[in-house]
Amino acid sequence: VVERPLLSIITNVSLEHTQYLGKSPAEIAARKSGIIKKNRPVITAAAQEEVLQVIRGKAEEQESALFEVYREMTWQLIEETPDGQYFAVCGPGYDYGKLFLPLRGDHQLANAATALLALEVLMRLGWIIPLEDVRRGLACTFWPGRLEKVSRAPLIVLDGAHNPAGMQVLAAWLKKQRPRYRRVILLIGMLADKDRISSVQFLNNLADSIIITRPPSVRADHWEELAGYFDQPGQEIVQIEGWQEALKRAREQLGPEDLLLITGSLYLIGAVRASLLSSG
């Protein structure tokens, strides 16, 4: 659609929208590589070798300079706080030192490194981007529904993970956070056309209480089947069709030292977010 972009960015490649994009990471990478245009630089944060081979081949075909995030950038978490993460990052042209990002999860540090590499490529092309603006831009980043904290005490977090790759990232974050809280309450609802079986396996044994609900979407058929995909012997799983009632039940269980995590569908996240923010 865009014939002469300043540059192209392919973040990562996972099995999503397979009915449109392909049945394997390589097939999906081939589709996504369509944004690589003639003689225009491309940045990728892909890590799988089969995916990189596809992107490298397309970049060579288009005579486009390819910049790989995991080769060009290094970064390290310094400190995680309730409000975000401090991290150090170094690129091919700059050592950025200590930066702050008000987003949670290791994957967001990779996303930030990708953005920084893109900015460095733009600067090579002649764009003037002061490093102070870069710092301020990262510090002001806001991403609703992605490990978003909507209540501090007790802690309520929203995350729109709705596929296996997203759930894997969410589970990695939750495992790190789990020891900080007395109990973890999980409120989850997923659409019928998502890979629910593979997705919820990442959440096994990470929650003390699980509430299954129906996302507010016509694509949420057989919502209650989600309960059978959890493999937690002896774990009580409650099914409540109306998301408002499910949210009420979850909040009733929530103590000051607990964590309520709401996930599974962006339709559910959007509805819950609007309700929580409007009610305070």
mmCIF file of C-alpha atoms in Angstrom:
data_model
loop_
_atom_site.group_PDB
_atom_site.id
_atom_site.type_symbol
_atom_site.label_atom_id
_atom_site.label_comp_id
_atom_site.label_asym_id
_atom_site.label_seq_id
_atom_site.Cartn_x
_atom_site.Cartn_y
_atom_site.Cartn_z
ATOM 1 C CA VAL A 1 0.000 0.000 0.000
ATOM 2 C CA VAL A 2 2.825 2.381 0.933
ATOM 3 C CA GLU A 3 5.341 2.290 -1.911
ATOM 4 C CA ARG A 4 8.080 4.532 -0.475
ATOM 5 C CA PRO A 5 8.123 4.288 3.323
ATOM 6 C CA LEU A 6 10.960 5.877 5.296
ATOM 7 C CA LEU A 7 11.634 2.383 6.612
ATOM 8 C CA SER A 8 9.784 -0.819 7.414
ATOM 9 C CA ILE A 9 9.594 -2.637 10.749
ATOM 10 C CA ILE A 10 8.692 -6.285 11.298
ATOM 11 C CA THR A 11 8.552 -6.841 15.048
ATOM 12 C CA ASN A 12 8.136 -10.567 15.630
ATOM 13 C CA VAL A 13 6.292 -13.364 13.875
ATOM 14 C CA SER A 14 3.913 -15.749 15.643
ATOM 15 C CA LEU A 15 1.025 -17.992 14.644
ATOM 16 C CA GLU A 16 -1.850 -15.529 14.467
ATOM 17 C CA HIS A 17 -4.616 -15.057 11.882
ATOM 18 C CA THR A 18 -3.445 -18.272 10.252
ATOM 19 C CA GLN A 19 -6.548 -18.424 8.050
ATOM 20 C CA TYR A 20 -5.223 -15.310 6.271
ATOM 21 C CA LEU A 21 -1.452 -15.270 6.763
ATOM 22 C CA GLY A 22 -0.322 -18.890 6.622
ATOM 23 C CA LYS A 23 0.046 -22.055 8.670
ATOM 24 C CA SER A 24 3.712 -21.694 9.689
ATOM 25 C CA PRO A 25 5.989 -18.891 10.934
ATOM 26 C CA ALA A 26 7.832 -18.949 7.599
ATOM 27 C CA GLU A 27 4.591 -18.534 5.621
ATOM 28 C CA ILE A 28 3.480 -15.685 7.859
ATOM 29 C CA ALA A 29 6.925 -14.058 7.566
ATOM 30 C CA ALA A 30 6.607 -14.207 3.771
ATOM 31 C CA ARG A 31 3.321 -12.315 3.987
ATOM 32 C CA LYS A 32 4.631 -9.731 6.449
ATOM 33 C CA SER A 33 7.743 -9.208 4.335
ATOM 34 C CA GLY A 34 5.533 -7.570 1.765
ATOM 35 C CA ILE A 35 6.118 -4.277 3.568
ATOM 36 C CA ILE A 36 9.814 -4.401 2.588
ATOM 37 C CA LYS A 37 10.104 -1.943 -0.307
ATOM 38 C CA LYS A 38 12.787 -1.327 -2.910
ATOM 39 C CA ASN A 39 15.904 0.311 -1.446
ATOM 40 C CA ARG A 40 14.172 1.166 1.815
ATOM 41 C CA PRO A 41 15.715 -0.024 5.114
ATOM 42 C CA VAL A 42 13.972 -2.668 7.197
ATOM 43 C CA ILE A 43 14.256 -3.439 10.907
ATOM 44 C CA THR A 44 13.166 -6.702 12.477
ATOM 45 C CA ALA A 45 12.994 -8.062 16.005
ATOM 46 C CA ALA A 46 12.298 -11.588 14.782
ATOM 47 C CA ALA A 47 14.461 -14.228 16.432
ATOM 48 C CA GLN A 48 13.465 -17.530 14.792
ATOM 49 C CA GLU A 49 15.988 -18.603 12.171
ATOM 50 C CA GLU A 50 13.322 -19.826 9.739
ATOM 51 C CA VAL A 51 11.658 -16.420 9.927
ATOM 52 C CA LEU A 52 14.918 -14.520 9.572
ATOM 53 C CA GLN A 53 15.827 -16.501 6.466
ATOM 54 C CA VAL A 54 12.593 -15.342 4.815
ATOM 55 C CA ILE A 55 13.090 -11.708 5.826
ATOM 56 C CA ARG A 56 16.754 -11.730 4.776
ATOM 57 C CA GLY A 57 15.817 -13.168 1.409
ATOM 58 C CA LYS A 58 13.147 -10.547 0.788
ATOM 59 C CA ALA A 59 15.469 -7.728 1.887
ATOM 60 C CA GLU A 60 18.154 -8.944 -0.496
ATOM 61 C CA GLU A 61 15.620 -9.213 -3.323
ATOM 62 C CA GLN A 62 14.489 -5.629 -2.679
ATOM 63 C CA GLU A 63 18.055 -4.365 -2.199
ATOM 64 C CA SER A 64 17.014 -3.130 1.230
ATOM 65 C CA ALA A 65 19.416 -2.716 4.150
ATOM 66 C CA LEU A 66 18.384 -5.080 6.934
ATOM 67 C CA PHE A 67 18.916 -4.296 10.624
ATOM 68 C CA GLU A 68 18.308 -7.127 13.092
ATOM 69 C CA VAL A 69 17.469 -5.988 16.612
ATOM 70 C CA TYR A 70 19.045 -8.972 18.373
ATOM 71 C CA ARG A 71 22.317 -8.360 16.518
ATOM 72 C CA GLU A 72 22.446 -4.575 16.643
ATOM 73 C CA MET A 73 21.067 -3.816 20.108
ATOM 74 C CA THR A 74 21.863 -4.903 23.663
ATOM 75 C CA TRP A 75 19.693 -4.139 26.666
ATOM 76 C CA GLN A 76 19.411 -5.102 30.318
ATOM 77 C CA LEU A 77 16.769 -4.605 32.987
ATOM 78 C CA ILE A 78 18.047 -2.451 35.854
ATOM 79 C CA GLU A 79 15.013 -2.160 38.103
ATOM 80 C CA GLU A 80 11.329 -2.994 37.947
ATOM 81 C CA THR A 81 8.964 -0.686 39.834
ATOM 82 C CA PRO A 82 5.167 -0.544 40.243
ATOM 83 C CA ASP A 83 5.132 2.132 37.551
ATOM 84 C CA GLY A 84 7.376 0.524 34.938
ATOM 85 C CA GLN A 85 10.959 -0.511 34.216
ATOM 86 C CA TYR A 86 14.387 1.121 34.237
ATOM 87 C CA PHE A 87 16.727 -0.439 31.711
ATOM 88 C CA ALA A 88 20.049 0.175 30.017
ATOM 89 C CA VAL A 89 20.336 -0.100 26.257
ATOM 90 C CA CYS A 90 23.133 0.304 23.738
ATOM 91 C CA GLY A 91 22.799 0.504 19.964
ATOM 92 C CA PRO A 92 25.231 0.669 17.052
ATOM 93 C CA GLY A 93 25.422 4.458 17.260
ATOM 94 C CA TYR A 94 24.560 5.369 20.857
ATOM 95 C CA ASP A 95 24.834 4.199 24.418
ATOM 96 C CA TYR A 96 21.546 5.433 25.853
ATOM 97 C CA GLY A 97 22.430 4.691 29.451
ATOM 98 C CA LYS A 98 19.526 4.365 31.877
ATOM 99 C CA LEU A 99 16.051 4.779 30.399
ATOM 100 C CA PHE A 100 12.556 4.492 31.881
ATOM 101 C CA LEU A 101 9.641 2.719 30.227
ATOM 102 C CA PRO A 102 6.186 2.759 31.883
ATOM 103 C CA LEU A 103 5.290 -0.621 30.380
ATOM 104 C CA ARG A 104 5.671 -4.035 31.985
ATOM 105 C CA GLY A 105 7.173 -7.278 30.713
ATOM 106 C CA ASP A 106 10.481 -8.325 29.182
ATOM 107 C CA HIS A 107 8.914 -8.179 25.718
ATOM 108 C CA GLN A 108 8.379 -4.434 26.067
ATOM 109 C CA LEU A 109 12.110 -3.915 26.492
ATOM 110 C CA ALA A 110 12.600 -5.691 23.161
ATOM 111 C CA ASN A 111 9.910 -3.460 21.657
ATOM 112 C CA ALA A 112 11.694 -0.380 23.012
ATOM 113 C CA ALA A 113 15.015 -1.563 21.573
ATOM 114 C CA THR A 114 13.284 -2.021 18.211
ATOM 115 C CA ALA A 115 11.965 1.529 18.324
ATOM 116 C CA LEU A 116 15.397 2.881 19.256
ATOM 117 C CA LEU A 117 17.053 1.037 16.385
ATOM 118 C CA ALA A 118 14.449 2.474 14.006
ATOM 119 C CA LEU A 119 15.255 5.970 15.268
ATOM 120 C CA GLU A 120 18.967 5.385 14.733
ATOM 121 C CA VAL A 121 18.294 4.346 11.137
ATOM 122 C CA LEU A 122 16.191 7.497 10.637
ATOM 123 C CA MET A 123 19.055 9.599 11.994
ATOM 124 C CA ARG A 124 21.400 7.982 9.469
ATOM 125 C CA LEU A 125 18.926 9.083 6.810
ATOM 126 C CA GLY A 126 19.266 12.684 7.963
ATOM 127 C CA TRP A 127 16.482 13.055 10.494
ATOM 128 C CA ILE A 128 17.352 15.161 13.547
ATOM 129 C CA ILE A 129 16.029 13.406 16.661
ATOM 130 C CA PRO A 130 17.440 14.761 19.965
ATOM 131 C CA LEU A 131 18.215 12.014 22.465
ATOM 132 C CA GLU A 132 16.338 13.928 25.148
ATOM 133 C CA ASP A 133 13.214 13.650 23.011
ATOM 134 C CA VAL A 134 13.841 9.924 22.728
ATOM 135 C CA ARG A 135 14.081 9.602 26.516
ATOM 136 C CA ARG A 136 10.953 11.671 27.038
ATOM 137 C CA GLY A 137 9.065 9.725 24.385
ATOM 138 C CA LEU A 138 9.808 6.380 25.998
ATOM 139 C CA ALA A 139 8.933 7.713 29.460
ATOM 140 C CA CYS A 140 5.534 8.903 28.167
ATOM 141 C CA THR A 141 4.610 5.681 26.386
ATOM 142 C CA PHE A 142 1.065 4.507 27.092
ATOM 143 C CA TRP A 143 -0.407 1.211 25.867
ATOM 144 C CA PRO A 144 -3.952 0.521 27.133
ATOM 145 C CA GLY A 145 -4.780 -3.111 27.794
ATOM 146 C CA ARG A 146 -1.186 -4.392 27.675
ATOM 147 C CA LEU A 147 -0.213 -5.303 31.234
ATOM 148 C CA GLU A 148 -2.028 -2.100 32.143
ATOM 149 C CA LYS A 149 -2.419 -1.364 35.841
ATOM 150 C CA VAL A 150 -5.872 0.117 36.446
ATOM 151 C CA SER A 151 -5.783 -0.167 40.253
ATOM 152 C CA ARG A 152 -2.791 -0.090 42.572
ATOM 153 C CA ALA A 153 -4.261 -1.263 45.890
ATOM 154 C CA PRO A 154 -5.471 -3.865 45.352
ATOM 155 C CA LEU A 155 -3.614 -4.442 42.104
ATOM 156 C CA ILE A 156 -5.751 -4.998 39.004
ATOM 157 C CA VAL A 157 -3.955 -5.615 35.703
ATOM 158 C CA LEU A 158 -5.466 -5.879 32.218
ATOM 159 C CA ASP A 159 -3.758 -7.682 29.361
ATOM 160 C CA GLY A 160 -5.226 -8.424 25.952
ATOM 161 C CA ALA A 161 -3.285 -11.650 25.356
ATOM 162 C CA HIS A 162 -5.473 -13.709 23.014
ATOM 163 C CA ASN A 163 -3.108 -16.149 21.303
ATOM 164 C CA PRO A 164 -0.383 -18.595 22.426
ATOM 165 C CA ALA A 165 2.462 -16.117 21.843
ATOM 166 C CA GLY A 166 0.716 -13.437 23.883
ATOM 167 C CA MET A 167 -0.167 -15.851 26.662
ATOM 168 C CA GLN A 168 3.414 -17.098 26.841
ATOM 169 C CA VAL A 169 4.652 -13.558 27.355
ATOM 170 C CA LEU A 170 1.930 -12.879 29.920
ATOM 171 C CA ALA A 171 2.754 -16.075 31.810
ATOM 172 C CA ALA A 172 6.448 -15.162 31.947
ATOM 173 C CA TRP A 173 5.538 -11.834 33.549
ATOM 174 C CA LEU A 174 3.099 -13.471 35.966
ATOM 175 C CA LYS A 175 5.653 -16.047 37.114
ATOM 176 C CA LYS A 176 8.017 -13.240 38.091
ATOM 177 C CA GLN A 177 5.272 -11.352 39.924
ATOM 178 C CA ARG A 178 3.629 -14.338 41.622
ATOM 179 C CA PRO A 179 5.770 -14.371 44.827
ATOM 180 C CA ARG A 180 4.836 -10.758 45.596
ATOM 181 C CA TYR A 181 1.150 -11.496 46.131
ATOM 182 C CA ARG A 182 -0.856 -13.588 48.555
ATOM 183 C CA ARG A 183 -3.275 -14.791 45.895
ATOM 184 C CA VAL A 184 -3.701 -14.399 42.138
ATOM 185 C CA ILE A 185 -7.236 -14.218 40.798
ATOM 186 C CA LEU A 186 -7.642 -14.795 37.068
ATOM 187 C CA LEU A 187 -10.646 -13.534 35.102
ATOM 188 C CA ILE A 188 -10.501 -14.796 31.527
ATOM 189 C CA GLY A 189 -12.694 -15.047 28.453
ATOM 190 C CA MET A 190 -11.642 -15.939 24.898
ATOM 191 C CA LEU A 191 -13.260 -15.941 21.470
ATOM 192 C CA ALA A 192 -14.109 -19.235 19.780
ATOM 193 C CA ASP A 193 -11.873 -18.584 16.761
ATOM 194 C CA LYS A 194 -8.712 -18.290 18.851
ATOM 195 C CA ASP A 195 -6.358 -21.138 19.805
ATOM 196 C CA ARG A 196 -7.749 -21.424 23.292
ATOM 197 C CA ILE A 197 -6.308 -24.860 24.077
ATOM 198 C CA SER A 198 -2.697 -23.843 23.467
ATOM 199 C CA SER A 199 -3.153 -20.393 24.991
ATOM 200 C CA VAL A 200 -4.438 -21.301 28.447
ATOM 201 C CA GLN A 201 -1.815 -24.013 28.983
ATOM 202 C CA PHE A 202 0.698 -21.269 29.743
ATOM 203 C CA LEU A 203 -1.436 -20.113 32.678
ATOM 204 C CA ASN A 204 -1.678 -23.485 34.414
ATOM 205 C CA ASN A 205 -0.813 -23.365 38.124
ATOM 206 C CA LEU A 206 -0.309 -19.597 38.118
ATOM 207 C CA ALA A 207 -3.678 -18.589 39.585
ATOM 208 C CA ASP A 208 -5.352 -19.464 42.891
ATOM 209 C CA SER A 209 -8.826 -18.708 41.578
ATOM 210 C CA ILE A 210 -10.086 -18.825 37.988
ATOM 211 C CA ILE A 211 -13.272 -17.224 36.704
ATOM 212 C CA ILE A 212 -14.349 -17.967 33.129
ATOM 213 C CA THR A 213 -16.652 -15.495 31.406
ATOM 214 C CA ARG A 214 -18.059 -14.704 27.963
ATOM 215 C CA PRO A 215 -16.448 -11.775 26.112
ATOM 216 C CA PRO A 216 -19.004 -9.306 24.740
ATOM 217 C CA SER A 217 -18.733 -10.503 21.132
ATOM 218 C CA VAL A 218 -20.790 -12.628 18.738
ATOM 219 C CA ARG A 219 -17.581 -14.637 18.183
ATOM 220 C CA ALA A 220 -17.604 -15.906 21.767
ATOM 221 C CA ASP A 221 -19.567 -19.113 21.089
ATOM 222 C CA HIS A 222 -18.955 -22.021 23.454
ATOM 223 C CA TRP A 223 -17.194 -19.664 25.861
ATOM 224 C CA GLU A 224 -17.667 -22.120 28.734
ATOM 225 C CA GLU A 225 -15.463 -24.755 27.044
ATOM 226 C CA LEU A 226 -12.445 -22.723 28.117
ATOM 227 C CA ALA A 227 -12.726 -24.210 31.614
ATOM 228 C CA GLY A 228 -11.933 -27.678 30.287
ATOM 229 C CA TYR A 229 -8.659 -26.531 28.734
ATOM 230 C CA PHE A 230 -7.026 -25.725 32.064
ATOM 231 C CA ASP A 231 -4.996 -28.571 33.526
ATOM 232 C CA GLN A 232 -5.038 -27.829 37.240
ATOM 233 C CA PRO A 233 -6.249 -30.845 39.250
ATOM 234 C CA GLY A 234 -8.308 -29.813 42.233
ATOM 235 C CA GLN A 235 -8.510 -26.195 41.136
ATOM 236 C CA GLU A 236 -11.975 -24.708 41.399
ATOM 237 C CA ILE A 237 -12.970 -22.941 38.200
ATOM 238 C CA VAL A 238 -16.111 -20.803 38.215
ATOM 239 C CA GLN A 239 -18.090 -20.047 35.057
ATOM 240 C CA ILE A 240 -20.134 -16.846 34.917
ATOM 241 C CA GLU A 241 -21.506 -15.866 31.508
ATOM 242 C CA GLY A 242 -22.086 -12.140 32.092
ATOM 243 C CA TRP A 243 -18.763 -10.317 32.286
ATOM 244 C CA GLN A 244 -20.203 -7.690 34.657
ATOM 245 C CA GLU A 245 -21.185 -10.351 37.176
ATOM 246 C CA ALA A 246 -17.878 -12.156 36.662
ATOM 247 C CA LEU A 247 -15.969 -8.944 37.358
ATOM 248 C CA LYS A 248 -18.079 -8.343 40.478
ATOM 249 C CA ARG A 249 -17.305 -11.853 41.745
ATOM 250 C CA ALA A 250 -13.591 -11.403 41.079
ATOM 251 C CA ARG A 251 -13.461 -8.102 42.949
ATOM 252 C CA GLU A 252 -15.330 -9.598 45.897
ATOM 253 C CA GLN A 253 -12.532 -12.162 46.249
ATOM 254 C CA LEU A 254 -9.805 -9.563 45.971
ATOM 255 C CA GLY A 255 -7.839 -8.693 49.100
ATOM 256 C CA PRO A 256 -5.328 -5.859 49.567
ATOM 257 C CA GLU A 257 -2.369 -8.224 49.029
ATOM 258 C CA ASP A 258 -3.848 -9.972 46.003
ATOM 259 C CA LEU A 259 -3.510 -9.553 42.237
ATOM 260 C CA LEU A 260 -6.460 -9.615 39.857
ATOM 261 C CA LEU A 261 -5.413 -10.354 36.279
ATOM 262 C CA ILE A 262 -8.011 -9.937 33.527
ATOM 263 C CA THR A 263 -7.111 -11.323 30.111
ATOM 264 C CA GLY A 264 -8.091 -13.359 27.067
ATOM 265 C CA SER A 265 -9.952 -11.102 24.653
ATOM 266 C CA LEU A 266 -9.599 -7.473 23.673
ATOM 267 C CA TYR A 267 -13.399 -7.269 23.636
ATOM 268 C CA LEU A 268 -13.430 -8.299 27.286
ATOM 269 C CA ILE A 269 -10.519 -6.018 28.172
ATOM 270 C CA GLY A 270 -12.180 -3.033 26.503
ATOM 271 C CA ALA A 271 -15.467 -3.548 28.319
ATOM 272 C CA VAL A 272 -13.852 -4.169 31.714
ATOM 273 C CA ARG A 273 -11.477 -1.240 31.320
ATOM 274 C CA ALA A 274 -14.287 1.188 30.564
ATOM 275 C CA SER A 275 -16.272 -0.112 33.530
ATOM 276 C CA LEU A 276 -13.393 0.077 36.014
ATOM 277 C CA LEU A 277 -12.202 3.526 34.951
ATOM 278 C CA SER A 278 -15.706 5.001 34.981
ATOM 279 C CA SER A 279 -16.422 3.621 38.453
ATOM 280 C CA GLY A 280 -13.056 4.648 39.893
#
